[in-house]
Amino acid sequence: MAVAAEPPGGFPAGAADTGPAGYPTSPQGGWPASPQGGYPTSPQDGWPASPQGSYPVTEPDRLTRFVLRLYERSPRWAVPLAAVGCVAVGMAYALVSDPTHADPDAAPTCLLKLTTGLDCPGCGGTRALWYVLHGDLPAAARHHFLFIFALPFLAYLFVAWAGNQAFGWRLPELRISSKVIGGFLAAWLAFSVLRNLPWAPFTAFYV
């Protein structure tokens, strides 16, 4: 007795509908069978690619095109130089304003400290930077210990990135895992709470 021929996927002839380009679909119809069924699933295997123009690409606006064109035409040292300029502006502001002798309500000020009297997570950072620039690390740590702790790592990451971008330097990579970042953020949160407690020795962190 003659047996009906089966397609490669194992479905009897006539059991499956035919999809695009004549490829059979699952018995339910309308969806390609799984790769285990023996049907091609990629253009390399013979499955037809998606129709051209199905997903139109949005044209960038004028500002985006200008920024991309400026980035492509600028020398490789331009972006690191701009970053160095931003850091230099921050340092210059700390030196000129001398936050160690500024009034608590002098502008710009911390809105949280001005309204509640509590130190925010960043309070004391500008004064700590001022003391660092003057070589007084104990006083800097007194105003923001975590900032001083993180400063060498931030400086190395910046130098490694800027040197690679501008001059092609290949400094050893400083790998910081997500667990380390999470631990640092947790320590920062704990420091932000403990520095506002009105009991010794936590009052030593109050700025």
PDB file of N, CA, C and O in Angstrom, residues 155-165 169 171-174:
ATOM      1  N   ALA A 155      39.954  59.491  39.775  1.00  0.00           N
ATOM      2  CA  ALA A 155      41.040  60.141  39.039  1.00  0.00           C
ATOM      3  C   ALA A 155      41.719  59.156  38.089  1.00  0.00           C
ATOM      4  O   ALA A 155      42.025  59.503  36.932  1.00  0.00           O
ATOM      5  N   TYR A 156      41.951  57.934  38.557  1.00  0.00           N
ATOM      6  CA  TYR A 156      42.601  56.937  37.687  1.00  0.00           C
ATOM      7  C   TYR A 156      41.710  56.578  36.501  1.00  0.00           C
ATOM      8  O   TYR A 156      42.182  56.473  35.359  1.00  0.00           O
ATOM      9  N   LEU A 157      40.409  56.376  36.756  1.00  0.00           N
ATOM     10  CA  LEU A 157      39.494  56.058  35.669  1.00  0.00           C
ATOM     11  C   LEU A 157      39.464  57.184  34.634  1.00  0.00           C
ATOM     12  O   LEU A 157      39.440  56.933  33.425  1.00  0.00           O
ATOM     13  N   PHE A 158      39.488  58.418  35.114  1.00  0.00           N
ATOM     14  CA  PHE A 158      39.459  59.554  34.187  1.00  0.00           C
ATOM     15  C   PHE A 158      40.746  59.626  33.373  1.00  0.00           C
ATOM     16  O   PHE A 158      40.708  59.833  32.154  1.00  0.00           O
ATOM     17  N   VAL A 159      41.881  59.470  34.023  1.00  0.00           N
ATOM     18  CA  VAL A 159      43.167  59.537  33.309  1.00  0.00           C
ATOM     19  C   VAL A 159      43.276  58.404  32.294  1.00  0.00           C
ATOM     20  O   VAL A 159      43.734  58.608  31.156  1.00  0.00           O
ATOM     21  N   ALA A 160      42.841  57.188  32.677  1.00  0.00           N
ATOM     22  CA  ALA A 160      42.908  56.057  31.756  1.00  0.00           C
ATOM     23  C   ALA A 160      42.017  56.277  30.543  1.00  0.00           C
ATOM     24  O   ALA A 160      42.413  56.013  29.399  1.00  0.00           O
ATOM     25  N   TRP A 161      40.807  56.791  30.785  1.00  0.00           N
ATOM     26  CA  TRP A 161      39.900  57.048  29.665  1.00  0.00           C
ATOM     27  C   TRP A 161      40.414  58.173  28.768  1.00  0.00           C
ATOM     28  O   TRP A 161      40.454  58.038  27.540  1.00  0.00           O
ATOM     29  N   ALA A 162      40.796  59.307  29.370  1.00  0.00           N
ATOM     30  CA  ALA A 162      41.252  60.448  28.590  1.00  0.00           C
ATOM     31  C   ALA A 162      42.548  60.118  27.844  1.00  0.00           C
ATOM     32  O   ALA A 162      42.716  60.509  26.681  1.00  0.00           O
ATOM     33  N   GLY A 163      43.459  59.404  28.478  1.00  0.00           N
ATOM     34  CA  GLY A 163      44.701  59.038  27.810  1.00  0.00           C
ATOM     35  C   GLY A 163      44.472  58.101  26.638  1.00  0.00           C
ATOM     36  O   GLY A 163      45.122  58.221  25.592  1.00  0.00           O
ATOM     37  N   ASN A 164      43.528  57.191  26.779  1.00  0.00           N
ATOM     38  CA  ASN A 164      43.217  56.280  25.685  1.00  0.00           C
ATOM     39  C   ASN A 164      42.555  57.013  24.528  1.00  0.00           C
ATOM     40  O   ASN A 164      42.866  56.772  23.353  1.00  0.00           O
ATOM     41  N   GLN A 165      41.638  57.926  24.850  1.00  0.00           N
ATOM     42  CA  GLN A 165      40.945  58.664  23.807  1.00  0.00           C
ATOM     43  C   GLN A 165      41.870  59.624  23.058  1.00  0.00           C
ATOM     44  O   GLN A 165      41.791  59.745  21.833  1.00  0.00           O
ATOM     45  N   TRP A 169      46.799  55.644  24.919  1.00  0.00           N
ATOM     46  CA  TRP A 169      47.437  54.943  26.041  1.00  0.00           C
ATOM     47  C   TRP A 169      46.637  53.699  26.395  1.00  0.00           C
ATOM     48  O   TRP A 169      45.413  53.691  26.335  1.00  0.00           O
ATOM     49  N   LEU A 171      46.505  51.917  29.579  1.00  0.00           N
ATOM     50  CA  LEU A 171      46.760  51.715  30.999  1.00  0.00           C
ATOM     51  C   LEU A 171      46.009  50.491  31.494  1.00  0.00           C
ATOM     52  O   LEU A 171      44.978  50.116  30.923  1.00  0.00           O
ATOM     53  N   PRO A 172      46.519  49.838  32.545  1.00  0.00           N
ATOM     54  CA  PRO A 172      45.804  48.673  33.091  1.00  0.00           C
ATOM     55  C   PRO A 172      44.366  49.032  33.441  1.00  0.00           C
ATOM     56  O   PRO A 172      44.102  50.060  34.053  1.00  0.00           O
ATOM     57  N   GLU A 173      43.470  48.170  33.038  1.00  0.00           N
ATOM     58  CA  GLU A 173      42.042  48.442  33.234  1.00  0.00           C
ATOM     59  C   GLU A 173      41.644  48.203  34.684  1.00  0.00           C
ATOM     60  O   GLU A 173      42.020  47.188  35.285  1.00  0.00           O
ATOM     61  N   LEU A 174      40.923  49.138  35.235  1.00  0.00           N
ATOM     62  CA  LEU A 174      40.422  49.018  36.599  1.00  0.00           C
ATOM     63  C   LEU A 174      39.010  48.455  36.523  1.00  0.00           C
ATOM     64  O   LEU A 174      38.062  49.140  36.142  1.00  0.00           O
TER      65      LEU A 174
END
